[in-house]
Coordinates of C-alpha atoms in Angstrom, one line a residue:
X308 CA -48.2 9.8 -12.2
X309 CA -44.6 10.7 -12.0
X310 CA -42.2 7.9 -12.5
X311 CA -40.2 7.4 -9.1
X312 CA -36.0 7.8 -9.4
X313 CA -34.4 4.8 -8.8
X314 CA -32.7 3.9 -6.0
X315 CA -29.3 5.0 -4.8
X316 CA -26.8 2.2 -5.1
X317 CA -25.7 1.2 -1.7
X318 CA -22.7 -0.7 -0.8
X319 CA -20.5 -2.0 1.6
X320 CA -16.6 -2.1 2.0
X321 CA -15.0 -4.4 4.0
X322 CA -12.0 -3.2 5.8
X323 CA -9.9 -5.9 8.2
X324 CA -7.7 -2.9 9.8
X325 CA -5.5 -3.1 6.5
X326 CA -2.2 -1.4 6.2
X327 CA -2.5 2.5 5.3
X328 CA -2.6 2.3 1.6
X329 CA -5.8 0.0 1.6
X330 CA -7.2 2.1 4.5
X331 CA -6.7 5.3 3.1
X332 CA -8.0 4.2 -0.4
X333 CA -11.3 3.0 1.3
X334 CA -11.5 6.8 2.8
X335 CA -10.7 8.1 -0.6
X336 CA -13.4 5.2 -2.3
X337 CA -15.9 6.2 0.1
X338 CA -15.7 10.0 -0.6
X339 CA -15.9 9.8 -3.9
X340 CA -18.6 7.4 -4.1
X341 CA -20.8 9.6 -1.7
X342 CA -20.2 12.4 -3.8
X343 CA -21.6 11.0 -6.7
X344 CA -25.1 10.0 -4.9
X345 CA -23.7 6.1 -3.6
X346 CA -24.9 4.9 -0.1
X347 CA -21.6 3.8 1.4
X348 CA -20.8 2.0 4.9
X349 CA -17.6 0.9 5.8
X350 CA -17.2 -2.2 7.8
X351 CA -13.8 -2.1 9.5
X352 CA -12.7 -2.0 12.7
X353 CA -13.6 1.0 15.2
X354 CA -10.0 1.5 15.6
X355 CA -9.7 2.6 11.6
X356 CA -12.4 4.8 11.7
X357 CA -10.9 6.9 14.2
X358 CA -7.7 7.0 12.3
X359 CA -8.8 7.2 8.7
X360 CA -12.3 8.9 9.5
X361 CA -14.2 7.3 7.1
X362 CA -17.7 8.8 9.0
X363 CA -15.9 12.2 7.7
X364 CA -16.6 11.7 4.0
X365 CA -20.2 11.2 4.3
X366 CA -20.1 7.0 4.9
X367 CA -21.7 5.1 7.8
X368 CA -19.2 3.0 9.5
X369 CA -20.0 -0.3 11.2
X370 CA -17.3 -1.9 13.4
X371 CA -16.6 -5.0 12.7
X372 CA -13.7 -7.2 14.3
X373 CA -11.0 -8.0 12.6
X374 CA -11.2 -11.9 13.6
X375 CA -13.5 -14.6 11.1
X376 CA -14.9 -15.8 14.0
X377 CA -18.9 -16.6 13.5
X378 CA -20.0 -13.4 15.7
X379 CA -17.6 -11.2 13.5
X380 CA -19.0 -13.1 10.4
X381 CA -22.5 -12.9 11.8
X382 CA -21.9 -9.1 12.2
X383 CA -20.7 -8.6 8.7
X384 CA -23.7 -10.4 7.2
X385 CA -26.2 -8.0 9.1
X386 CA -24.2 -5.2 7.7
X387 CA -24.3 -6.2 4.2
X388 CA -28.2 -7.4 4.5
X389 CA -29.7 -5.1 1.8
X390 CA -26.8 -4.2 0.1
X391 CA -26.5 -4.0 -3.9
X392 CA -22.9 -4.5 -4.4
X393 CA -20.4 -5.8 -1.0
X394 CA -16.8 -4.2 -2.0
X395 CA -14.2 -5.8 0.2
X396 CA -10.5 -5.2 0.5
X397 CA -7.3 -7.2 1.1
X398 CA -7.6 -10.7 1.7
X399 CA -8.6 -11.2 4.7
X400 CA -11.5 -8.6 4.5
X401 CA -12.4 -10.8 1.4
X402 CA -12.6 -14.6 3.3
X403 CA -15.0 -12.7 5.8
X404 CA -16.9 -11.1 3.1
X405 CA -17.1 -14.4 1.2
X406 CA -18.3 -16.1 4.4
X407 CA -20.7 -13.3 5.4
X408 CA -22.9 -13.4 1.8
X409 CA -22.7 -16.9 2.0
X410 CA -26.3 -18.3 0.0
X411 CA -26.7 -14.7 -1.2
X412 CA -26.9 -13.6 -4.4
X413 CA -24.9 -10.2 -3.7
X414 CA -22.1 -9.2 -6.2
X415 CA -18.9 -9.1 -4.2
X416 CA -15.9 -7.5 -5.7
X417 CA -12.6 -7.8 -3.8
X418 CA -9.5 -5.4 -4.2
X419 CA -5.7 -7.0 -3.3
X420 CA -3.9 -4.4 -2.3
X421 CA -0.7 -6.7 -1.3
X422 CA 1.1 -10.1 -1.5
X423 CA -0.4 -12.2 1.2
X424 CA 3.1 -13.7 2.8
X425 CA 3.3 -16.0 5.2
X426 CA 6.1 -19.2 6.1
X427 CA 5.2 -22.9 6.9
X428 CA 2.0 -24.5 7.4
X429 CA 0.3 -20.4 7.2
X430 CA 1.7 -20.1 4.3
X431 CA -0.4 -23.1 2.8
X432 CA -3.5 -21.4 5.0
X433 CA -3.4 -18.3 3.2
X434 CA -3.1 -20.4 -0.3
X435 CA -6.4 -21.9 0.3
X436 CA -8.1 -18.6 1.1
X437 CA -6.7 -16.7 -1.8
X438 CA -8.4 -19.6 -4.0
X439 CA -11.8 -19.4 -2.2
X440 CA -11.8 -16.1 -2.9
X441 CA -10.6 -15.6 -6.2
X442 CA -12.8 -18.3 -7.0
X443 CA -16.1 -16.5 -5.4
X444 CA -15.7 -13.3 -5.7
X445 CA -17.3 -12.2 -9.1
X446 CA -14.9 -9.3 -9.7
X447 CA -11.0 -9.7 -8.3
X448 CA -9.6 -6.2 -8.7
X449 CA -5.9 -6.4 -8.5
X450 CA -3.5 -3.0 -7.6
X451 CA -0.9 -4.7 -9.9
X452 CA -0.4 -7.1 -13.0
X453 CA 1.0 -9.9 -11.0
X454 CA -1.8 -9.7 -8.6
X455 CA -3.8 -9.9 -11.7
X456 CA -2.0 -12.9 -13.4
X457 CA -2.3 -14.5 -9.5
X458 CA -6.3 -14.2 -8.8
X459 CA -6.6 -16.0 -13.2
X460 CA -4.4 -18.4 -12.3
X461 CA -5.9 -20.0 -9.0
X462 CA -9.6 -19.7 -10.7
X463 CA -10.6 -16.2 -10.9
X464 CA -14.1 -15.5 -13.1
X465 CA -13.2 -12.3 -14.2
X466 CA -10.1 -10.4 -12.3
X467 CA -9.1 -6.9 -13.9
X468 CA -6.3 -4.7 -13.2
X469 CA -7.4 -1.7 -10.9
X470 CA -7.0 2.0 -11.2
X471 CA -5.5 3.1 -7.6
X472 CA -4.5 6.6 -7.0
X473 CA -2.0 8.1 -4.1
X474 CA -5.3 9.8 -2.0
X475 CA -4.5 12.8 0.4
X476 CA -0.5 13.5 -0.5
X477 CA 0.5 15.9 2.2
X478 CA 2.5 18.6 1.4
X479 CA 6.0 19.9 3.1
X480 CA 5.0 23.7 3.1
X481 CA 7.2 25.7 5.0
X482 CA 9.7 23.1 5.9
X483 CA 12.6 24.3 7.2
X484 CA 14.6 21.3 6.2
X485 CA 17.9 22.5 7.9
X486 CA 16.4 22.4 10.3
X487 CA 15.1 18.7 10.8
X488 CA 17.8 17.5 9.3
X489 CA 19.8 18.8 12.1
X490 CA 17.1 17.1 14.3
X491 CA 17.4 13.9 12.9
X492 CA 21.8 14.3 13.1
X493 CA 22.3 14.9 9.2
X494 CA 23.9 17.6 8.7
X495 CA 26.8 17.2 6.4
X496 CA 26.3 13.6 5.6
X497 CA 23.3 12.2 3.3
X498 CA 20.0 11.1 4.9
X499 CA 18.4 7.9 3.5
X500 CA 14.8 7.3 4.2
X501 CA 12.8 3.9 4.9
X502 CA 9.0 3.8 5.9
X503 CA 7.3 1.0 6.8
X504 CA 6.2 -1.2 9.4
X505 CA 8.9 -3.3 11.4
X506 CA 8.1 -6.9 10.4
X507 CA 10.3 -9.2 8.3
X508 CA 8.7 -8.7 4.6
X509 CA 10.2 -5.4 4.4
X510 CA 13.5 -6.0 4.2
X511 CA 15.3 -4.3 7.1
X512 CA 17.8 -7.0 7.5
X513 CA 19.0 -6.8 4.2
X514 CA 19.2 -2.7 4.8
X515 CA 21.1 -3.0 7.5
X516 CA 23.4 -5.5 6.0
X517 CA 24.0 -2.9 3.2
X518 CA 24.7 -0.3 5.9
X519 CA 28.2 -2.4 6.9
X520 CA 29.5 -1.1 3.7
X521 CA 28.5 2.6 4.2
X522 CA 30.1 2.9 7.4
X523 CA 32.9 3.5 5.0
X524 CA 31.7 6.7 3.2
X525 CA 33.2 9.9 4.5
X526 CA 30.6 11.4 5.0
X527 CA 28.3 7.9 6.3
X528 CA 24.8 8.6 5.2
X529 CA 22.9 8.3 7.8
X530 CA 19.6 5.8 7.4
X531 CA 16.5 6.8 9.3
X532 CA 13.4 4.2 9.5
X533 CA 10.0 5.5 9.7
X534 CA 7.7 2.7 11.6
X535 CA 7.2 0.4 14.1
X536 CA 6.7 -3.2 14.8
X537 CA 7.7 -6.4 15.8
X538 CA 10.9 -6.7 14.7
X539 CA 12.0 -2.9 16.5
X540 CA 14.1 -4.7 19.4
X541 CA 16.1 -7.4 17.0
X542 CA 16.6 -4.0 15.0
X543 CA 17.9 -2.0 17.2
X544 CA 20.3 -4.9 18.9
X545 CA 21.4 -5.3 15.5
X546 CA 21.9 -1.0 15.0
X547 CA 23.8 -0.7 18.5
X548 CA 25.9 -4.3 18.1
X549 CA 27.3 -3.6 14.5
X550 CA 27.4 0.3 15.1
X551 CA 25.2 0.7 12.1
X552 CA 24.5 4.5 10.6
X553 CA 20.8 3.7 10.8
X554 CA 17.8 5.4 13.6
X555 CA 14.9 4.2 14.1
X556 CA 12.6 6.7 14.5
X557 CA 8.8 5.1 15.7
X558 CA 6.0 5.6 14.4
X559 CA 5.9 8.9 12.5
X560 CA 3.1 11.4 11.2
X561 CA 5.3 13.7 8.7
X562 CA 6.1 11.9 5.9
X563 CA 6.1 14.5 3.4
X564 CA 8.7 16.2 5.7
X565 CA 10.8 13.4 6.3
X566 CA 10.8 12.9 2.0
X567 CA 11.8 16.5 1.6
X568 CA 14.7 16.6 4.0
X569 CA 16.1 13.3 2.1
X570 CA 18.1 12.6 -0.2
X571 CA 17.6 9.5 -0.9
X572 CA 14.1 7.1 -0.4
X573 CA 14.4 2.8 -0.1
X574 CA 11.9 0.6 -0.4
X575 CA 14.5 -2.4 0.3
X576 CA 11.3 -4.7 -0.1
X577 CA 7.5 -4.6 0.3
X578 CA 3.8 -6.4 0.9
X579 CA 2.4 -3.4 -1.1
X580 CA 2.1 -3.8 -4.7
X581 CA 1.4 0.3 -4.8
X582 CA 4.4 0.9 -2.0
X583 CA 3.2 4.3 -0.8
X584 CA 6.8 5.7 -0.3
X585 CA 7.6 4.8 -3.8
X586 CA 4.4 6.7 -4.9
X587 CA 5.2 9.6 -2.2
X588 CA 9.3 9.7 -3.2
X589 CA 8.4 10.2 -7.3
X590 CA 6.0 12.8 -6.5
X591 CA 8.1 14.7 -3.9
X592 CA 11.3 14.6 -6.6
X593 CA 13.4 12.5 -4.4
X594 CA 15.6 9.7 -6.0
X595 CA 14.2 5.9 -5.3
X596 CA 16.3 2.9 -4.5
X597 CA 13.8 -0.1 -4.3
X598 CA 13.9 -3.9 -4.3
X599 CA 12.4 -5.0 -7.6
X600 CA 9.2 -7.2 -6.1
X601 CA 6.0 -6.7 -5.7
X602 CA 4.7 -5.0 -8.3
X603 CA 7.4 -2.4 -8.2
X604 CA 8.5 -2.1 -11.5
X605 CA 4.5 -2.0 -13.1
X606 CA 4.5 1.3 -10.6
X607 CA 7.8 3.1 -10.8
X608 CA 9.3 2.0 -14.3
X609 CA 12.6 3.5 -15.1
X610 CA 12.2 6.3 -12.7
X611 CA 14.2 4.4 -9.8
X612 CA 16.9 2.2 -9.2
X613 CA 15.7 -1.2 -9.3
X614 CA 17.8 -4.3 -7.5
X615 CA 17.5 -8.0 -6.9
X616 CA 15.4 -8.5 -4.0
X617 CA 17.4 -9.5 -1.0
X618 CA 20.4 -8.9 -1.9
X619 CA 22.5 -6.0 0.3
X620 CA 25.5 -5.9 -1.9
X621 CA 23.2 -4.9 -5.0
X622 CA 21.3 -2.2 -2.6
X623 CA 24.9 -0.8 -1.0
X624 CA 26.0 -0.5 -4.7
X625 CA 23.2 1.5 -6.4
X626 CA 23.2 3.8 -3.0
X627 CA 26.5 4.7 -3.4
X628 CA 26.3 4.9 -7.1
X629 CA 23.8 7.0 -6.7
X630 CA 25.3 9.3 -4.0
X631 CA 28.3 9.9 -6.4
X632 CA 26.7 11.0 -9.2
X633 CA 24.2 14.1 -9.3
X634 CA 23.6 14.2 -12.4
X635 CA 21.6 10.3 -12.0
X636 CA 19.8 12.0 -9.0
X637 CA 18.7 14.7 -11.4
X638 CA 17.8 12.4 -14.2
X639 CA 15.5 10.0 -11.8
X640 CA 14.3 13.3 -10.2
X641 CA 12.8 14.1 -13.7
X642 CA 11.8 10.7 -14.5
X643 CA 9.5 10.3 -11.4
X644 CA 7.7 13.7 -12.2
X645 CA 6.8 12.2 -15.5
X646 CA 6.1 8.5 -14.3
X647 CA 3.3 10.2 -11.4
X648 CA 1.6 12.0 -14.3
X649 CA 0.7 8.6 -15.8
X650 CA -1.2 7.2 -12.6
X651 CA -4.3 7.8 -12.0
X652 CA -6.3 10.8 -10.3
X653 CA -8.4 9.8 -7.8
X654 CA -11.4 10.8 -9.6
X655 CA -9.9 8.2 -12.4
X656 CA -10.1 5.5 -9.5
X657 CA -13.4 6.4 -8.0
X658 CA -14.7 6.5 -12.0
X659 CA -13.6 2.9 -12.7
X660 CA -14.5 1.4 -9.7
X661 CA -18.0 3.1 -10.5
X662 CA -18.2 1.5 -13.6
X663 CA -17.8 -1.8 -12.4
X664 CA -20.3 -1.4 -9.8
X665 CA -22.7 -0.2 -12.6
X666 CA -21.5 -3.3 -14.6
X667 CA -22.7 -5.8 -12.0
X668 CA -25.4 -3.9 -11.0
X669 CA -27.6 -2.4 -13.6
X670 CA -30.4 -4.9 -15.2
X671 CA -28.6 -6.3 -18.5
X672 CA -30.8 -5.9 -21.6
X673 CA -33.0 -8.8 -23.0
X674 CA -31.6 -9.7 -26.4

């Protein structure tokens, strides 16, 4: 007889819609698990598969609501029935996962990707899920140290700090970036680039309250904002009211272009602990201005300017500085080259993630 091969490992990850840096990390994940022989189905809502295509890398996909009501739980708990390992991401992916493999023995890792932020009584909500499922999860996986230190302090078993790589950078071949600067009303002034959604964590208030004082510049730079949201029309009243050197530009697919026609990229403050512009701005050679929260500092180190969150006068000031002085620009410029060669590949992410999987998985040895 022929001894049979084991089993492939199959998993789940457990997608609630997430912001693009989770999503696209599940699409990279999933890739590079199914390449190395893993079963992998994405639970997530139908509305991420078509934009992140997870069906593309070789994964089943499985839509699953975004709500925690008991049908979307009940759904989730189907999906995962027969799974090894249940892999979910974000923190509300995690409560569903930690409600769907309720009485089941299933290892469930969890990946925060972001500060969970919230005001009033939500904000003492989302305190008691973090602590369920730090608490229940057997692995927390954390995208920065102060995640990390977090999931310990409210009761994690065992929370590590987790190897997450920038998947799919596009590139800015052939850009004519003349050209788009021209488009976007830039030439002969700087261009200073924001990307994110339009909601209150990231700071757009305090940006355009630093804009006042650059109305002064001759040339004013010109601030362009990438994104859209809920806070788009108080924005724009604001833009049109104070006669602000800031567009808004909606929601936007060419990033990589948008970096290489700038001259300077903000991050004037963030729910991402991995802020995919900082990521995209070192590796693109394109000085960073960034509010120091959030994990910041773990990912860029002294390859941006770093200033007290929420505070305009602070941002204004290190803009201008930086405007002034090329040969800063250059310096940061070479600092950010050298600071993306120390994160990992994604091969590097999909390897440690495999390794906990094969941790939690594979029979432990009788001593």
């Amino acid at each position: 007889m022929t001894p049979t091969s084991p089993s492939p490992l199959r998993t789940v990850q457990v997608l609630g819609g997430g912001n693009a840096g989770s999503s696209a990390h599940v699409r990279s994940l999933a890739a590079g698990l199914v390449a190395r022989g893993v079963r992998v189905t994405v639970c997530a809502p139908i509305e991420a598969d078509h934009a992140y295509d997870f069906t593309g890398t070789g994964a089943g996909h499985i839509h699953v609501p975004r709500r925690s009501d008991p049908a979307s739980v009940a759904a989730l708990r189907a999906a995962c029935t027969g799974a090894d390992l249940v892999h979910a991401h974000g923190l509300h992916a995690s409560f569903r996962a930690v409600l769907a493999l309720s009485g089941r023995t299933t290892p469930l890792v969890v990946t925060w990707h972001n500060h969970a932020h919230a005001e009033g009584a939500r904000a003492q909500f989302l305190r008691l899920l973090e602590r369920r499922v730090a608490r229940t999860a057997t692995v927390v996986l954390g995208t920065s140290s102060d995640l990390v230190d977090r999931a310990r302090r409210i009761g994690a078993k065992d929370a590590r700090l987790a190897a997450v790589s920038l998947p799919g950078r596009g590139t800015a071949e052939r850009l004519d970036r003349a050209k788009l600067r021209a488009e976007l009303g830039a030439v002969g002034r700087p261009l200073l680039l924001a990307v994110g959604s339009l909601d209150r964590i990231r700071g757009y208030d305090v940006l355009l309250d630093a804009a006042r004082a650059w109305r002064s510049l001759d040339p004013p730079p010109l601030v362009v904002i990438a994104g859209e949201g809920p806070q788009r029309a108080a924005l724009q009243a604001r833009i049109e009211d104070e006669e602000l050197p800031v567009q808004l530009l909606g929601h936007r697919d060419d990033l990589a272009e948008l970096l290489a026609a700038a001259d300077l990229a903000l991050v004037p403050g963030s729910r991402e602990a991995r802020s995919v512009l900082a990521q995209e701005a070192l590796h693109a050679r394109v000085p960073l201005v960034a509010a120091d929260a959030d994990g910041i500092r773990d990912l860029v180190g002294d390859a941006a300017e770093l200033v007290p969150r929420r505070d305009p006068d602070a941002l204004a000031e290190a803009v201008v500085r930086l405007l002034h002085d090329p040969e800063r620009r250059e310096e940061l410029r070479d600092r950010g080259t050298r600071q993306a060669a120390t994160w990992p590949t994604e091969d590097e992410t999909v390897a440690q993630v495999l390794s906990v999987y094969d941790e939690l998985t594979q029979p432990q040895p009788l001593l």
